[in-house]
Amino acid sequence: MNLPPVRIIPQTVPLAETLFSQEQIRHRIGELAIQIEEDLEGSPPIFLAVLKGSVMFLADLVRAMKGQVDIDFLSISSYAAAGERTGVVRIVKDVEILIEGRDVIVIEDIVDTGLTLAFLLRTLQTRNPKTLRVCTLIDKPVRRIVEPPIDYVGFVTDSYVVGYGLDFKGRYRNLPYMVGVDDVAALAADPDALKPLLHGADED
Ligand code: IMP
């Protein structure tokens, strides 16, 4: 007789704590917008967001800016071997605006090993922007392998982060604040375990 496979459901939801609340995010983005504006020299910059994780961040950041800005998007796919990033990255959706001679600010969700960003900066640099700067929502310096230059950092943490655009296996991007996952292995075993957070909009 063929028995259905047994699915082991973890008894406890992997713990996730609020790392950065909606209010903290709003406040920090206001500070970043002021800082970026102070560094701008006249002509409208291009805010170049790396899909998909930085979409919420881009949307809030540009709305906090006073002057005119252009926005554009690019999408990359990273090749991972044995779950680890290799730095082998491919552009799957390219920028549409010509960046030559423009002030470009790359909007990243997270810089972790730094491999993705390093690839991206090398590629963009060949297109001769006037200036090329980087603004990341999260900096995770602990796992860094290469050190691409970062001009603006929203928050620093070592945790695995979900929410506010950041995902785990495509989930939780629409959580309006960021949580740190205490037990990533438990979440991998049950990727929906944090679903209750999406329903109970309460972050504390
Ligand atoms: P790296 O800097 O090349 O290692 O990769 C950075 C990318 O890894 C980010 O753009 C995210 O897509 C992903 N990533 C790294 N850490 C996290 C995290 O804590 N939560 C969600 N995605 C992450």
mmCIF file of N, CA, C and O and ligand atoms in Angstrom, residues 85 108-117 140 143 159-162 166-167, ligand 1:
data_model
loop_
_atom_site.group_PDB
_atom_site.id
_atom_site.type_symbol
_atom_site.label_atom_id
_atom_site.label_comp_id
_atom_site.label_asym_id
_atom_site.label_seq_id
_atom_site.Cartn_x
_atom_site.Cartn_y
_atom_site.Cartn_z
ATOM 1 N N ARG A 85 26.466 32.034 -2.639
ATOM 2 C CA ARG A 85 26.631 32.912 -3.785
ATOM 3 C C ARG A 85 28.029 32.765 -4.364
ATOM 4 O O ARG A 85 28.989 32.541 -3.625
ATOM 5 N N GLU A 108 19.911 49.512 -3.584
ATOM 6 C CA GLU A 108 19.980 48.082 -3.268
ATOM 7 C C GLU A 108 19.124 47.769 -2.040
ATOM 8 O O GLU A 108 18.933 48.637 -1.178
ATOM 9 N N ASP A 109 18.662 46.530 -1.956
ATOM 10 C CA ASP A 109 17.983 46.120 -0.728
ATOM 11 C C ASP A 109 18.997 45.759 0.352
ATOM 12 O O ASP A 109 18.981 46.305 1.442
ATOM 13 N N ILE A 110 19.893 44.827 -0.004
ATOM 14 C CA ILE A 110 20.859 44.339 0.983
ATOM 15 C C ILE A 110 22.211 44.129 0.325
ATOM 16 O O ILE A 110 22.288 43.583 -0.766
ATOM 17 N N VAL A 111 23.263 44.570 0.986
ATOM 18 C CA VAL A 111 24.600 44.168 0.576
ATOM 19 C C VAL A 111 25.092 43.172 1.616
ATOM 20 O O VAL A 111 25.241 43.508 2.793
ATOM 21 N N ASP A 112 25.309 41.950 1.157
ATOM 22 C CA ASP A 112 25.661 40.861 2.069
ATOM 23 C C ASP A 112 27.123 40.466 1.798
ATOM 24 O O ASP A 112 28.033 41.062 2.369
ATOM 25 N N THR A 113 27.369 39.520 0.891
ATOM 26 C CA THR A 113 28.765 39.209 0.544
ATOM 27 C C THR A 113 29.387 40.347 -0.261
ATOM 28 O O THR A 113 30.603 40.486 -0.313
ATOM 29 N N GLY A 114 28.549 41.133 -0.916
ATOM 30 C CA GLY A 114 29.032 42.239 -1.751
ATOM 31 C C GLY A 114 29.270 41.824 -3.198
ATOM 32 O O GLY A 114 29.554 42.656 -4.057
ATOM 33 N N LEU A 115 29.139 40.525 -3.480
ATOM 34 C CA LEU A 115 29.469 40.022 -4.824
ATOM 35 C C LEU A 115 28.522 40.577 -5.887
ATOM 36 O O LEU A 115 28.955 40.979 -6.968
ATOM 37 N N THR A 116 27.224 40.610 -5.573
ATOM 38 C CA THR A 116 26.244 41.092 -6.543
ATOM 39 C C THR A 116 26.511 42.560 -6.875
ATOM 40 O O THR A 116 26.556 42.955 -8.043
ATOM 41 N N LEU A 117 26.678 43.351 -5.837
ATOM 42 C CA LEU A 117 26.887 44.786 -6.049
ATOM 43 C C LEU A 117 28.190 45.050 -6.802
ATOM 44 O O LEU A 117 28.234 45.913 -7.689
ATOM 45 N N LYS A 140 24.984 44.272 5.587
ATOM 46 C CA LYS A 140 25.327 43.136 6.446
ATOM 47 C C LYS A 140 26.829 42.892 6.335
ATOM 48 O O LYS A 140 27.262 42.003 5.613
ATOM 49 N N ARG A 143 29.275 39.186 6.615
ATOM 50 C CA ARG A 143 29.508 38.134 5.612
ATOM 51 C C ARG A 143 30.219 38.633 4.343
ATOM 52 O O ARG A 143 30.271 37.947 3.336
ATOM 53 N N SER A 159 21.390 39.853 10.899
ATOM 54 C CA SER A 159 20.280 38.891 10.831
ATOM 55 C C SER A 159 19.818 38.652 9.401
ATOM 56 O O SER A 159 20.030 39.495 8.519
ATOM 57 N N TYR A 160 19.129 37.516 9.204
ATOM 58 C CA TYR A 160 18.392 37.325 7.958
ATOM 59 C C TYR A 160 17.118 38.153 8.095
ATOM 60 O O TYR A 160 16.353 37.996 9.057
ATOM 61 N N VAL A 161 16.867 39.025 7.141
ATOM 62 C CA VAL A 161 15.778 39.994 7.263
ATOM 63 C C VAL A 161 14.675 39.689 6.253
ATOM 64 O O VAL A 161 14.969 39.404 5.082
ATOM 65 N N VAL A 162 13.421 39.752 6.702
ATOM 66 C CA VAL A 162 12.297 39.718 5.744
ATOM 67 C C VAL A 162 11.370 40.895 6.030
ATOM 68 O O VAL A 162 11.342 41.447 7.131
ATOM 69 N N LEU A 166 11.868 42.679 1.366
ATOM 70 C CA LEU A 166 12.812 41.559 1.472
ATOM 71 C C LEU A 166 12.062 40.254 1.678
ATOM 72 O O LEU A 166 11.102 40.196 2.452
ATOM 73 N N ASP A 167 12.551 39.222 0.999
ATOM 74 C CA ASP A 167 11.772 37.979 0.988
ATOM 75 C C ASP A 167 12.515 36.788 1.567
ATOM 76 O O ASP A 167 13.736 36.810 1.743
HETATM 77 P P1 IMP B 1 25.290 39.484 -1.992
HETATM 78 O O1 IMP B 1 25.706 40.804 -1.400
HETATM 79 O O2 IMP B 1 25.795 39.272 -3.389
HETATM 80 O O3 IMP B 1 25.664 38.348 -1.087
HETATM 81 O O4 IMP B 1 23.739 39.380 -2.143
HETATM 82 C C1 IMP B 1 22.844 40.319 -1.768
HETATM 83 C C2 IMP B 1 21.471 39.818 -2.118
HETATM 84 O O5 IMP B 1 21.168 38.643 -1.355
HETATM 85 C C3 IMP B 1 20.412 40.820 -1.720
HETATM 86 O O6 IMP B 1 20.170 41.713 -2.782
HETATM 87 C C4 IMP B 1 19.229 39.938 -1.394
HETATM 88 O O7 IMP B 1 18.516 39.638 -2.570
HETATM 89 C C5 IMP B 1 19.852 38.655 -0.874
HETATM 90 N N1 IMP B 1 19.896 38.654 0.610
HETATM 91 C C6 IMP B 1 21.001 38.654 1.379
HETATM 92 N N2 IMP B 1 20.674 38.680 2.690
HETATM 93 C C7 IMP B 1 19.316 38.690 2.735
HETATM 94 C C8 IMP B 1 18.364 38.778 3.823
HETATM 95 O O8 IMP B 1 18.701 38.843 5.008
HETATM 96 N N3 IMP B 1 17.047 38.796 3.478
HETATM 97 C C9 IMP B 1 16.613 38.757 2.174
HETATM 98 N N4 IMP B 1 17.488 38.698 1.132
HETATM 99 C C10 IMP B 1 18.823 38.677 1.410
#
